[in-house]
CSV table of C-alpha atoms in Angstrom, one decimal:
chain,number,residue,atom,x,y,z
Z,1,MET,CA,-8.3,-1.0,-41.6
Z,2,SER,CA,-5.8,-3.8,-42.1
Z,3,ILE,CA,-3.3,-1.9,-40.0
Z,4,VAL,CA,-5.7,-1.8,-37.1
Z,5,ALA,CA,-6.4,-5.5,-37.5
Z,6,ASP,CA,-2.7,-6.4,-37.5
Z,7,PHE,CA,-2.1,-4.3,-34.5
Z,8,SER,CA,-4.8,-5.8,-32.5
Z,9,ALA,CA,-3.7,-9.3,-33.6
Z,10,LYS,CA,-0.3,-8.7,-32.0
Z,11,ARG,CA,-1.7,-7.7,-28.7
Z,12,PRO,CA,-2.3,-10.4,-26.1
Z,13,THR,CA,-6.0,-10.9,-25.9
Z,14,ASP,CA,-5.8,-12.7,-22.6
Z,15,PRO,CA,-6.3,-10.2,-19.8
Z,16,LEU,CA,-4.0,-12.2,-17.5
Z,17,LEU,CA,-1.1,-11.8,-20.0
Z,18,GLU,CA,-1.8,-8.1,-20.3
Z,19,ILE,CA,-1.5,-7.8,-16.5
Z,20,TYR,CA,1.6,-9.9,-16.6
Z,21,LEU,CA,3.2,-7.6,-19.2
Z,22,GLU,CA,2.3,-4.5,-17.3
Z,23,ARG,CA,4.0,-5.9,-14.2
Z,24,ARG,CA,6.9,-7.8,-15.7
Z,25,THR,CA,9.6,-5.8,-13.9
Z,26,ASN,CA,7.7,-6.1,-10.6
Z,27,LEU,CA,7.7,-9.9,-11.0
Z,28,VAL,CA,11.4,-10.0,-11.9
Z,29,ARG,CA,12.0,-8.2,-8.6
Z,30,PHE,CA,9.8,-10.6,-6.8
Z,31,PHE,CA,11.8,-13.5,-8.2
Z,32,ALA,CA,15.1,-11.7,-7.6
Z,33,VAL,CA,14.5,-11.1,-3.9
Z,34,ARG,CA,13.7,-14.8,-3.5
Z,35,THR,CA,16.4,-16.4,-5.6
Z,36,GLY,CA,19.1,-13.8,-5.1
Z,37,SER,CA,19.9,-13.7,-8.8
Z,38,ILE,CA,18.7,-11.4,-11.6
Z,39,THR,CA,19.6,-14.0,-14.2
Z,40,VAL,CA,17.5,-16.7,-12.5
Z,41,ALA,CA,14.8,-14.1,-11.9
Z,42,GLU,CA,14.6,-13.3,-15.7
Z,43,ASP,CA,14.4,-17.0,-16.5
Z,44,LEU,CA,11.6,-17.5,-14.0
Z,45,ALA,CA,9.7,-14.5,-15.4
Z,46,GLN,CA,10.0,-16.1,-18.9
Z,47,GLU,CA,8.8,-19.4,-17.5
Z,48,LEU,CA,5.9,-17.7,-15.8
Z,49,TYR,CA,4.9,-16.1,-19.1
Z,50,VAL,CA,4.8,-19.5,-20.8
Z,51,LYS,CA,2.8,-21.0,-17.9
Z,52,LEU,CA,0.3,-18.1,-18.1
Z,53,ALA,CA,0.0,-18.3,-21.9
Z,54,THR,CA,-0.6,-22.1,-21.9
Z,55,ARG,CA,-2.9,-22.3,-19.0
Z,56,ASP,CA,-6.6,-23.2,-19.3
Z,57,PRO,CA,-8.1,-19.8,-20.2
Z,58,SER,CA,-11.5,-20.7,-18.7
Z,59,VAL,CA,-9.9,-20.6,-15.3
Z,60,THR,CA,-10.3,-17.0,-14.0
Z,61,ALA,CA,-9.8,-15.4,-10.7
Z,62,GLU,CA,-11.6,-12.6,-9.0
Z,63,ASN,CA,-8.1,-11.1,-8.3
Z,64,PRO,CA,-5.8,-11.6,-11.3
Z,65,VAL,CA,-2.8,-9.9,-9.8
Z,66,ALA,CA,-2.9,-12.2,-6.8
Z,67,LEU,CA,-3.4,-15.1,-9.1
Z,68,ILE,CA,-0.2,-14.2,-11.1
Z,69,TYR,CA,1.8,-13.9,-7.9
Z,70,ARG,CA,0.5,-17.3,-6.7
Z,71,ILE,CA,1.5,-18.9,-10.0
Z,72,ALA,CA,4.8,-17.1,-9.8
Z,73,THR,CA,5.4,-18.7,-6.4
Z,74,ASN,CA,4.6,-22.1,-7.8
Z,75,VAL,CA,6.9,-21.6,-10.8
Z,76,MET,CA,9.7,-20.7,-8.4
Z,77,LEU,CA,9.1,-23.6,-6.0
Z,78,ASP,CA,8.8,-26.1,-8.9
Z,79,ARG,CA,12.1,-25.1,-10.3
Z,80,ALA,CA,14.3,-23.5,-7.8
Z,81,ARG,CA,14.0,-25.6,-4.7
Z,82,GLY,CA,17.6,-26.9,-4.5
Z,83,ASP,CA,19.7,-24.9,-7.0
Z,84,ALA,CA,18.6,-21.3,-6.3
Z,85,ARG,CA,20.2,-21.2,-2.9
Z,86,SER,CA,23.7,-21.9,-4.2
Z,87,VAL,CA,23.3,-19.8,-7.2
Z,88,ALA,CA,22.0,-17.0,-5.0
Z,89,ARG,CA,25.1,-16.9,-2.8
Z,90,GLU,CA,27.4,-16.8,-5.7
Z,91,THR,CA,25.5,-14.2,-7.8
Z,92,ALA,CA,24.7,-11.9,-4.9
Z,93,TRP,CA,28.3,-10.8,-4.8
Z,94,ARG,CA,28.2,-9.8,-8.4
Z,95,VAL,CA,25.1,-7.8,-7.8
Z,96,ILE,CA,26.5,-5.9,-4.9
Z,97,ALA,CA,29.9,-5.4,-6.6
Z,98,HIS,CA,28.1,-3.7,-9.5
Z,99,ASP,CA,25.8,-1.7,-7.3
Z,100,THR,CA,23.1,-1.7,-9.9
Z,101,ILE,CA,20.5,-4.3,-10.1
Z,102,GLY,CA,17.1,-3.0,-11.4
Z,103,GLY,CA,16.6,-3.9,-15.0
Z,104,ASP,CA,20.1,-4.3,-16.2
Z,105,ASP,CA,21.5,-7.8,-16.2
Z,106,VAL,CA,24.7,-8.1,-14.3
Z,107,ALA,CA,27.7,-9.0,-16.5
Z,108,ASP,CA,29.3,-12.4,-16.2
Z,109,GLN,CA,32.4,-11.4,-14.2
Z,110,ALA,CA,34.3,-13.3,-11.7
Z,111,PRO,CA,33.1,-12.0,-8.3
Z,112,ALA,CA,35.7,-10.3,-6.2
Z,113,ASP,CA,38.5,-10.0,-8.7
Z,114,ASP,CA,40.0,-7.4,-6.7
Z,115,VAL,CA,40.7,-8.9,-3.3
Z,116,ALA,CA,41.4,-5.6,-1.7
Z,117,ALA,CA,38.1,-4.1,-2.8
Z,118,SER,CA,36.4,-7.2,-1.5
Z,119,ARG,CA,38.1,-6.9,1.9
Z,120,GLN,CA,37.1,-3.3,2.0
Z,121,ARG,CA,33.5,-4.2,1.2
Z,122,LEU,CA,33.4,-6.9,3.9
Z,123,ARG,CA,34.7,-4.4,6.5
Z,124,GLN,CA,31.9,-2.0,5.6
Z,125,LEU,CA,29.3,-4.8,6.0
Z,126,VAL,CA,30.7,-5.8,9.3
Z,127,GLU,CA,30.9,-2.2,10.7
Z,128,ALA,CA,27.4,-1.4,9.6
Z,129,VAL,CA,26.0,-4.5,11.5
Z,130,ALA,CA,28.2,-3.8,14.6
Z,131,GLU,CA,26.5,-0.4,14.9
Z,132,LEU,CA,23.0,-1.7,15.0
Z,133,PRO,CA,21.1,-1.6,18.3
Z,134,PRO,CA,21.5,-4.9,20.2
Z,135,GLN,CA,18.1,-6.5,19.6
Z,136,MET,CA,18.0,-5.5,16.0
Z,137,GLN,CA,21.5,-6.7,15.5
Z,138,ARG,CA,20.8,-10.1,17.2
Z,139,ALA,CA,17.7,-10.7,15.0
Z,140,PHE,CA,19.6,-9.7,11.9
Z,141,ARG,CA,22.5,-11.9,12.7
Z,142,LEU,CA,20.5,-15.0,13.6
Z,143,HIS,CA,18.3,-14.7,10.5
Z,144,LYS,CA,20.4,-13.2,7.8
Z,145,LEU,CA,23.9,-14.2,8.7
Z,146,GLU,CA,23.2,-17.6,10.3
Z,147,GLY,CA,20.4,-18.4,8.0
Z,148,ARG,CA,17.7,-19.1,10.6
Z,149,SER,CA,14.0,-18.8,9.7
Z,150,HIS,CA,11.9,-16.0,11.3
Z,151,ALA,CA,10.2,-18.6,13.5
Z,152,ASP,CA,13.5,-20.0,14.6
Z,153,THR,CA,14.9,-16.6,15.3
Z,154,ALA,CA,11.8,-15.7,17.3
Z,155,ARG,CA,12.2,-18.9,19.4
Z,156,VAL,CA,15.8,-18.2,20.1
Z,157,MET,CA,15.2,-14.6,21.1
Z,158,GLY,CA,12.0,-15.4,23.0
Z,159,ILE,CA,10.0,-12.8,21.1
Z,160,SER,CA,7.2,-13.0,18.5
Z,161,VAL,CA,7.7,-13.7,14.9
Z,162,LYS,CA,6.2,-10.4,14.1
Z,163,SER,CA,8.7,-8.6,16.3
Z,164,VAL,CA,11.5,-10.5,14.6
Z,165,GLU,CA,10.3,-9.4,11.2
Z,166,LYS,CA,10.2,-5.8,12.6
Z,167,HIS,CA,13.7,-6.0,13.9
Z,168,ILE,CA,15.0,-7.4,10.7
Z,169,SER,CA,13.4,-4.8,8.5
Z,170,ALA,CA,14.5,-2.0,10.8
Z,171,ALA,CA,18.0,-3.4,10.6
Z,172,LEU,CA,17.8,-3.7,6.8
Z,173,LYS,CA,16.5,-0.1,6.6
Z,174,ALA,CA,19.4,1.2,8.7
Z,175,LEU,CA,22.0,-0.9,6.7
Z,176,THR,CA,20.6,0.3,3.4
Z,177,ALA,CA,20.7,3.9,4.5
Z,178,ARG,CA,24.4,3.4,5.4
Z,179,LEU,CA,25.6,1.2,2.6
Z,180,GLY,CA,23.3,1.8,-0.3
Z,181,ARG,CA,23.2,4.9,-2.3
I,1,MET,CA,11.4,21.5,2.3
I,2,VAL,CA,14.7,19.6,2.5
I,3,GLN,CA,13.5,18.0,5.6
I,4,ALA,CA,10.3,16.9,4.0
I,5,TRP,CA,12.2,15.2,1.2
I,6,ARG,CA,14.4,13.5,3.6
I,7,ASN,CA,11.4,12.2,5.5
I,8,GLY,CA,9.9,10.9,2.2
I,9,ASP,CA,13.1,9.1,1.4
I,10,ASP,CA,13.3,7.7,4.9
I,11,ALA,CA,9.7,6.4,4.6
I,12,ARG,CA,10.4,4.8,1.3
I,13,ARG,CA,13.5,3.1,2.6
I,14,GLU,CA,11.4,1.8,5.5
I,15,ASP,CA,8.8,0.4,3.1
I,16,ALA,CA,11.4,-1.1,0.8
I,17,ALA,CA,13.2,-2.9,3.7
I,18,ALA,CA,9.8,-4.1,5.0
I,19,TRP,CA,8.9,-5.5,1.6
I,20,VAL,CA,12.2,-7.2,1.1
I,21,VAL,CA,12.0,-8.9,4.5
I,22,ARG,CA,8.3,-9.8,3.9
I,23,LEU,CA,9.1,-11.3,0.5
I,24,GLU,CA,12.1,-13.2,1.7
I,25,ALA,CA,10.1,-14.9,4.3
I,26,GLY,CA,8.2,-16.5,1.4
I,27,ASP,CA,4.8,-16.8,3.0
I,28,LEU,CA,3.2,-13.9,1.1
I,29,THR,CA,-0.6,-13.8,1.2
I,30,ASP,CA,-2.7,-12.8,-1.8
I,31,ALA,CA,-3.4,-9.4,-0.2
I,32,GLU,CA,0.3,-8.8,0.4
I,33,ALA,CA,1.2,-9.8,-3.1
I,34,VAL,CA,-1.2,-7.3,-4.5
I,35,ALA,CA,-0.1,-4.6,-2.0
I,36,PHE,CA,3.5,-5.2,-2.9
I,37,ASP,CA,2.8,-5.0,-6.6
I,38,GLY,CA,0.9,-1.7,-6.1
I,39,TRP,CA,3.7,-0.2,-4.0
I,40,LEU,CA,6.3,-1.1,-6.5
I,41,SER,CA,4.2,0.3,-9.4
I,42,ALA,CA,3.6,3.5,-7.5
I,43,GLY,CA,6.7,5.1,-8.8
I,44,PRO,CA,10.3,4.6,-10.0
I,45,GLU,CA,11.6,5.8,-6.6
I,46,ASN,CA,10.0,2.8,-4.9
I,47,ALA,CA,11.6,0.4,-7.3
I,48,LEU,CA,15.0,2.0,-6.7
I,49,ALA,CA,14.6,1.9,-3.0
I,50,PHE,CA,13.5,-1.8,-3.3
I,51,ASP,CA,16.6,-2.6,-5.4
I,52,ALA,CA,18.9,-0.9,-2.8
I,53,ALA,CA,17.4,-2.8,0.1
I,54,MET,CA,17.4,-6.1,-1.8
I,55,SER,CA,21.0,-5.6,-2.9
I,56,VAL,CA,22.1,-5.0,0.7
I,57,SER,CA,20.1,-7.9,2.0
I,58,GLN,CA,21.7,-10.2,-0.6
I,59,ALA,CA,25.2,-8.9,0.1
I,60,TYR,CA,24.7,-10.0,3.7
I,61,ALA,CA,23.2,-13.4,2.7
I,62,ALA,CA,26.2,-14.0,0.5
I,63,ALA,CA,28.8,-12.9,3.0
I,64,GLY,CA,27.0,-14.2,6.1
I,65,ASP,CA,29.8,-16.5,7.2
I,66,ALA,CA,32.5,-14.0,6.7
I,67,VAL,CA,30.6,-11.2,8.4
I,68,THR,CA,29.8,-13.5,11.4
I,69,LEU,CA,33.4,-14.5,11.7
I,70,GLU,CA,34.6,-10.9,11.7
I,71,LEU,CA,31.9,-9.8,14.2
I,72,GLY,CA,32.9,-12.7,16.5
I,73,ALA,CA,36.5,-11.5,16.3
I,74,ARG,CA,35.3,-8.2,17.6
I,75,ARG,CA,34.2,-9.7,20.9
I,76,SER,CA,30.7,-8.4,20.4
I,77,PRO,CA,28.4,-10.3,22.7
I,78,PRO,CA,27.6,-13.7,21.0
I,79,PRO,CA,23.9,-14.3,20.6
I,80,ALA,CA,23.0,-16.4,23.6
I,81,TYR,CA,20.9,-19.1,22.0
I,82,GLY,CA,20.4,-22.0,24.4
I,83,ARG,CA,19.2,-25.5,23.9
I,84,ARG,CA,15.8,-24.3,22.7
I,85,ALA,CA,17.5,-23.6,19.4
I,86,VAL,CA,18.1,-27.3,18.9
I,87,MET,CA,14.4,-28.1,19.0
I,88,GLY,CA,13.1,-30.2,16.2
I,89,VAL,CA,11.8,-28.8,13.0
I,90,GLY,CA,8.4,-30.4,13.6
I,91,ALA,CA,7.9,-28.5,16.8
I,92,MET,CA,8.9,-25.3,15.2
I,93,ALA,CA,6.6,-25.7,12.4
I,94,ALA,CA,3.8,-26.4,14.9
I,95,ALA,CA,4.7,-23.3,16.8
I,96,ALA,CA,4.7,-21.2,13.6
I,97,ALA,CA,1.3,-22.7,12.6
I,98,LEU,CA,-0.1,-21.8,16.0
I,99,ALA,CA,1.1,-18.2,15.7
I,100,VAL,CA,-0.7,-17.9,12.4
I,101,VAL,CA,-3.9,-19.3,13.8
I,102,ILE,CA,-3.8,-17.0,16.9
I,103,ALA,CA,-3.0,-13.8,15.2
I,104,PRO,CA,-6.2,-13.2,13.2
I,105,GLN,CA,-8.2,-13.7,16.4
I,106,LEU,CA,-6.3,-10.9,18.1
I,107,VAL,CA,-6.9,-8.7,15.1
I,108,THR,CA,-10.6,-9.2,14.9
I,109,ALA,CA,-11.1,-9.0,18.7
I,110,ASP,CA,-12.5,-5.5,18.9
I,111,THR,CA,-14.4,-3.9,16.0
I,112,GLN,CA,-16.8,-1.1,16.6
I,113,THR,CA,-19.4,0.0,14.1
I,114,TYR,CA,-20.7,3.6,14.0
I,115,VAL,CA,-23.8,4.6,12.0
I,116,THR,CA,-25.4,8.0,11.6
I,117,ALA,CA,-29.0,8.6,10.4
I,118,LYS,CA,-29.7,11.0,7.5
I,119,GLY,CA,-29.0,14.5,8.7
I,120,GLU,CA,-27.3,13.3,11.9
I,121,ARG,CA,-23.8,14.3,12.6
I,122,ARG,CA,-21.7,12.7,15.2
I,123,THR,CA,-18.2,12.9,16.7
I,124,VAL,CA,-16.5,9.7,17.8
I,125,GLN,CA,-13.5,9.7,20.0
I,126,LEU,CA,-11.3,6.6,19.6
I,127,ALA,CA,-9.2,5.0,22.3
I,128,ASP,CA,-6.0,6.0,20.5
I,129,GLY,CA,-6.8,9.7,20.7
I,130,SER,CA,-8.0,10.0,17.1
I,131,THR,CA,-11.4,11.5,16.4
I,132,ILE,CA,-13.8,10.9,13.6
I,133,ASP,CA,-16.6,13.3,12.6
I,134,LEU,CA,-19.3,11.4,10.8
I,135,ASN,CA,-21.6,13.2,8.4
I,136,GLY,CA,-25.2,12.1,8.0
I,137,GLY,CA,-26.0,8.7,6.4
I,138,THR,CA,-22.6,7.3,7.2
I,139,ARG,CA,-21.6,3.8,8.3
I,140,LEU,CA,-18.1,2.9,9.3
I,141,SER,CA,-16.4,0.4,11.5
I,142,VAL,CA,-13.2,0.8,13.5
I,143,THR,CA,-10.7,-1.9,14.6
I,144,LEU,CA,-7.9,-1.0,16.9
I,145,ASP,CA,-5.3,-3.5,17.7
I,146,ARG,CA,-1.8,-3.5,18.9
I,147,ASP,CA,0.0,-2.6,15.7
I,148,MET,CA,-2.7,-1.6,13.3
I,149,ARG,CA,-5.6,0.8,13.3
I,150,ARG,CA,-8.2,0.1,10.6
I,151,VAL,CA,-11.4,1.8,9.5
I,152,SER,CA,-13.8,0.6,6.9
I,153,LEU,CA,-15.9,3.4,5.5
I,154,ASP,CA,-18.8,1.6,3.9
I,155,GLN,CA,-20.8,4.7,3.0
I,156,GLY,CA,-21.0,8.4,3.6
I,157,GLN,CA,-18.5,11.0,4.6
I,158,ALA,CA,-16.2,11.5,7.6
I,159,VAL,CA,-13.3,13.7,8.7
I,160,PHE,CA,-10.5,11.9,10.4
I,161,ASP,CA,-8.2,13.6,12.9
I,162,VAL,CA,-5.6,10.9,13.4
I,163,ALA,CA,-3.3,10.7,16.5
I,164,HIS,CA,0.3,10.3,15.4
I,165,ALA,CA,1.6,6.8,16.1
I,166,PRO,CA,4.1,5.7,13.5
I,167,ASP,CA,4.3,2.1,14.7
I,168,ARG,CA,0.5,1.8,14.4
I,169,PRO,CA,-0.5,2.6,10.9
I,170,PHE,CA,-4.0,4.0,10.3
I,171,THR,CA,-5.7,2.7,7.2
I,172,ILE,CA,-9.2,3.4,5.8
I,173,ALA,CA,-10.7,0.9,3.4
I,174,VAL,CA,-13.1,2.8,1.2
I,175,GLY,CA,-14.6,0.9,-1.8
I,176,ASP,CA,-11.8,-0.3,-4.0
I,177,ARG,CA,-9.2,2.0,-2.5
I,178,THR,CA,-7.2,2.1,0.7
I,179,VAL,CA,-6.2,5.3,2.4
I,180,ARG,CA,-3.1,5.0,4.5
I,181,VAL,CA,-2.6,7.8,7.0
I,182,VAL,CA,0.7,9.2,7.7
I,183,GLY,CA,-0.6,11.3,10.7
I,184,THR,CA,-3.1,14.0,9.9
I,185,GLN,CA,-6.5,15.4,9.3
I,186,PHE,CA,-8.5,14.7,6.2
I,187,ASP,CA,-12.0,14.1,4.7
I,188,VAL,CA,-13.1,10.8,3.1
I,189,ARG,CA,-16.3,10.2,1.3
I,190,ARG,CA,-17.9,7.4,-0.6
I,191,LEU,CA,-21.2,8.1,-2.2
I,192,GLU,CA,-22.8,6.3,-5.1
I,193,GLY,CA,-19.5,4.6,-6.1
I,194,LYS,CA,-17.6,7.9,-6.1
I,195,LEU,CA,-14.7,8.3,-3.7
I,196,SER,CA,-13.0,11.5,-2.6
I,197,VAL,CA,-10.2,12.2,-0.2
I,198,THR,CA,-9.2,15.7,0.8
I,199,VAL,CA,-6.3,16.4,3.1
I,200,ALA,CA,-6.3,19.3,5.6
I,201,ARG,CA,-3.1,18.5,7.5
I,202,GLY,CA,-0.2,16.0,7.1
I,203,ALA,CA,-0.2,13.5,4.3
I,204,VAL,CA,-2.2,10.4,3.3
I,205,GLU,CA,-1.6,7.7,0.8
I,206,VAL,CA,-4.5,6.3,-1.3
I,207,ARG,CA,-3.9,3.0,-3.0
I,208,PRO,CA,-6.0,0.4,-4.8
I,209,ALA,CA,-7.4,-2.1,-2.4
I,210,ALA,CA,-6.4,-5.8,-2.8
I,211,GLY,CA,-7.6,-6.8,-6.2
I,212,ALA,CA,-8.3,-3.4,-7.6
I,213,ALA,CA,-6.2,-1.9,-10.3
I,214,GLY,CA,-4.5,1.5,-10.4
I,215,ARG,CA,-1.6,3.3,-8.8
I,216,ALA,CA,-1.1,4.7,-5.4
I,217,TYR,CA,-1.0,8.4,-4.7
I,218,ARG,CA,0.4,10.4,-1.8
I,219,LEU,CA,-1.8,13.4,-1.0
I,220,HIS,CA,-0.7,16.6,0.7
I,221,PRO,CA,-2.6,19.4,2.3
I,222,GLY,CA,-4.8,21.2,-0.2
I,223,GLN,CA,-5.1,18.2,-2.5
I,224,ARG,CA,-8.2,16.2,-3.3
I,225,LEU,CA,-8.3,12.9,-5.0
I,226,ASP,CA,-11.5,11.8,-6.9
I,227,HIS,CA,-12.0,8.3,-8.0
I,228,GLN,CA,-14.8,6.4,-9.6
I,229,GLU,CA,-15.0,2.9,-8.2
I,230,GLY,CA,-14.0,0.3,-10.7
I,231,ALA,CA,-11.8,2.7,-12.7
I,232,THR,CA,-8.1,2.4,-12.7
I,233,ILE,CA,-7.4,6.1,-12.7
I,234,ALA,CA,-8.0,8.8,-10.1
I,235,GLN,CA,-7.8,12.6,-10.5
I,236,ILE,CA,-5.9,14.9,-8.2
I,237,ALA,CA,-7.1,18.5,-8.0
I,238,PRO,CA,-6.3,21.4,-5.7
I,239,ALA,CA,-8.9,21.8,-2.9
I,240,THR,CA,-9.4,24.1,0.0
I,241,ALA,CA,-9.6,21.8,3.0
I,242,GLU,CA,-11.6,24.3,5.2
I,243,GLU,CA,-14.2,24.3,2.5
I,244,VAL,CA,-14.4,20.5,2.1
I,245,LEU,CA,-14.4,20.0,5.9
I,246,GLY,CA,-17.1,22.8,6.2
I,247,TRP,CA,-19.9,20.3,6.5
I,248,ARG,CA,-19.1,19.9,10.1
I,249,GLN,CA,-20.5,23.4,10.6
I,250,GLY,CA,-23.4,22.7,8.4
I,251,ARG,CA,-21.9,24.4,5.4
I,252,MET,CA,-21.3,22.8,2.0
I,253,VAL,CA,-18.9,24.5,-0.3
I,254,TYR,CA,-18.7,23.7,-4.0
I,255,ARG,CA,-16.4,24.7,-6.7
I,256,GLU,CA,-17.3,23.5,-10.2
I,257,GLN,CA,-18.7,20.2,-8.8
I,258,PRO,CA,-21.5,18.5,-10.8
I,259,LEU,CA,-25.0,18.9,-9.5
I,260,SER,CA,-25.2,15.2,-9.1
I,261,GLU,CA,-22.6,15.4,-6.4
I,262,VAL,CA,-24.4,18.2,-4.6
I,263,VAL,CA,-27.6,16.2,-4.7
I,264,ALA,CA,-25.8,13.1,-3.4
I,265,ASP,CA,-24.6,15.2,-0.4
I,266,LEU,CA,-28.1,16.5,0.2
I,267,ASN,CA,-29.5,13.0,0.1
I,268,GLN,CA,-27.3,12.2,3.1
I,269,GLN,CA,-28.9,15.1,5.0
I,270,PHE,CA,-32.6,14.7,4.4
I,271,ALA,CA,-35.0,11.8,4.5
I,272,THR,CA,-36.9,12.8,1.3
I,273,PRO,CA,-34.8,11.7,-1.7
I,274,ILE,CA,-33.9,14.2,-4.4
I,275,ARG,CA,-33.5,13.1,-7.9
I,276,ILE,CA,-32.2,14.9,-11.0
I,277,GLU,CA,-34.4,14.5,-14.1
I,278,ASP,CA,-31.8,14.4,-16.9
I,279,ALA,CA,-28.2,13.4,-17.1
I,280,ALA,CA,-27.1,16.7,-18.7
I,281,LEU,CA,-28.5,18.6,-15.8
I,282,ALA,CA,-26.8,16.3,-13.4
I,283,ARG,CA,-23.5,17.2,-15.0
I,284,THR,CA,-24.0,21.0,-14.6
I,285,PRO,CA,-21.1,22.4,-12.6
I,286,ILE,CA,-22.1,24.1,-9.3
I,287,SER,CA,-20.1,26.7,-7.4
I,288,GLY,CA,-21.2,28.2,-4.2
I,289,VAL,CA,-22.0,27.7,-0.5
I,290,LEU,CA,-25.0,25.9,0.7
I,291,ILE,CA,-26.1,26.3,4.3
I,292,ILE,CA,-27.8,23.0,5.4
I,293,ASP,CA,-30.9,23.7,7.4
I,294,ASP,CA,-34.2,22.5,6.0
I,295,GLN,CA,-34.6,20.8,2.7
I,296,ALA,CA,-37.0,23.3,1.1
I,297,SER,CA,-34.8,26.2,1.9
I,298,VAL,CA,-31.7,24.4,0.7
I,299,ILE,CA,-33.4,23.6,-2.6
I,300,GLN,CA,-34.5,27.2,-2.9
I,301,ARG,CA,-31.0,28.4,-2.5
I,302,LEU,CA,-29.7,25.8,-4.8
I,303,ALA,CA,-32.0,27.2,-7.5
I,304,LEU,CA,-30.1,30.5,-7.2
I,305,LEU,CA,-26.9,28.7,-8.3
I,306,VAL,CA,-28.4,26.7,-11.1
I,307,PRO,CA,-31.6,27.1,-13.2
I,308,ILE,CA,-33.7,24.4,-11.6
I,309,ARG,CA,-37.3,23.8,-10.6
I,310,ALA,CA,-38.2,21.4,-7.8
I,311,VAL,CA,-41.2,19.1,-8.3
I,312,ARG,CA,-42.5,17.4,-5.2
I,313,SER,CA,-44.2,14.0,-5.4
I,314,ASP,CA,-44.7,11.0,-3.2
I,315,ALA,CA,-41.4,9.5,-4.4
I,316,GLY,CA,-39.5,12.6,-3.4
I,317,VAL,CA,-38.3,15.7,-5.0
I,318,VAL,CA,-37.4,15.8,-8.7
I,319,LEU,CA,-35.1,18.6,-10.0
I,320,ARG,CA,-35.9,19.8,-13.5
I,321,ARG,CA,-34.2,22.2,-15.8
I,322,ASP,CA,-36.1,25.5,-15.5
I,323,VAL,CA,-36.6,26.4,-19.1
I,324,ALA,CA,-38.2,29.7,-18.3
I,325,SER,CA,-35.0,31.0,-16.6
I,326,ASP,CA,-32.6,29.3,-18.9
I,327,ARG,CA,-29.5,31.4,-19.1
């Protein structure tokens, strides 16, 4: 009897926390794609947990998953507005250099120790983009390489935002097929 | 076989890239967040594909300047952005807001609702070349727009024969699940909170609707998914599609299905409701073929499959366990 009681006492009784724990890795990925850093993403996931655990429990939502993602977005905006961008640029190199990203933290290494390997990698990136069909390439360059928003890219290309998004995801698919493994 | 796997990987890569781009844009709706979460949870392969796409995307974000420089040195045509690019942020934000406002109106422009009476069967030909066979007592609505084909099956049963159009996904909202079609023929039913999807040709994906819990499944020919609305889980079982789709020829085929399900089907065919007296009887598994003509004959033939006796009253027909013929 006491074992059962102990066990249940350890479990989070808040359904929102249960949902969070089930989806923790998904949320880390959600943060990682936005901040460009696994380390920052893990921090944010932790912060999100604290926020969920300390929130007013009487506030419920008809859609708890959507609510968690909404709070996650706020956590990220609250904290990462300025910094994340610079951290992202720096850490992303580490991420790609290690070629693994899911789950495992990326070790604290100086990015691009090996200049030759870095050159080689850059050449691969350039070649892969150069081979994209023209419209796809243009959208990808404007957005990803020059850092324009989707709306801005759409304006420059004279096409809809939706088409821009399609071009960019088609480009990313092609690039991943070529570069990723 | 190898080809099929390759296609699966390719589709996954496409989904992964689309999600990375969607998430990076940062304006995720609630529905998208839930869909993203469901997709990621659907299997470790999806998570791996996502990581690969994210990693490539971030490599380019990090090396943007260097890559641009190198590309420029290769005399590839420079993007010809003119003075429009210098337009103020305010104007851009306004344009973006406008796009958001306009889009939903385009989407809801053209929704058709189709309803069949009990016992009525009907074939609907859609503008995109797809056909839908509606069984009796079915209500569904169809929205066709430029890059999306959507059906909402509120109640009943239908066979979908979907015209292949990869850039215009075909989705069916049914209760707390969404069926995403990959190009194909299949049967979907929703009766009394019970959902079933059976695939005859091609493949479909069944995933929890926004807000519903559970994982996504990809169904192949000869597979049937059963799901009780509100539950997180779903069962996948082998099924013979010609049998499941047989209702279009007025023939219902059952293999070990509970009597309650048979009765639910019959209640879509006849105006007089049939009720089962006790829960244990309702669970009795039924195997056999029922030809659907008139209600009395159908019940008579049903009595050959299971020991029942039909009692008629003003409220309808009640099925009772026939003690005399108990086997």
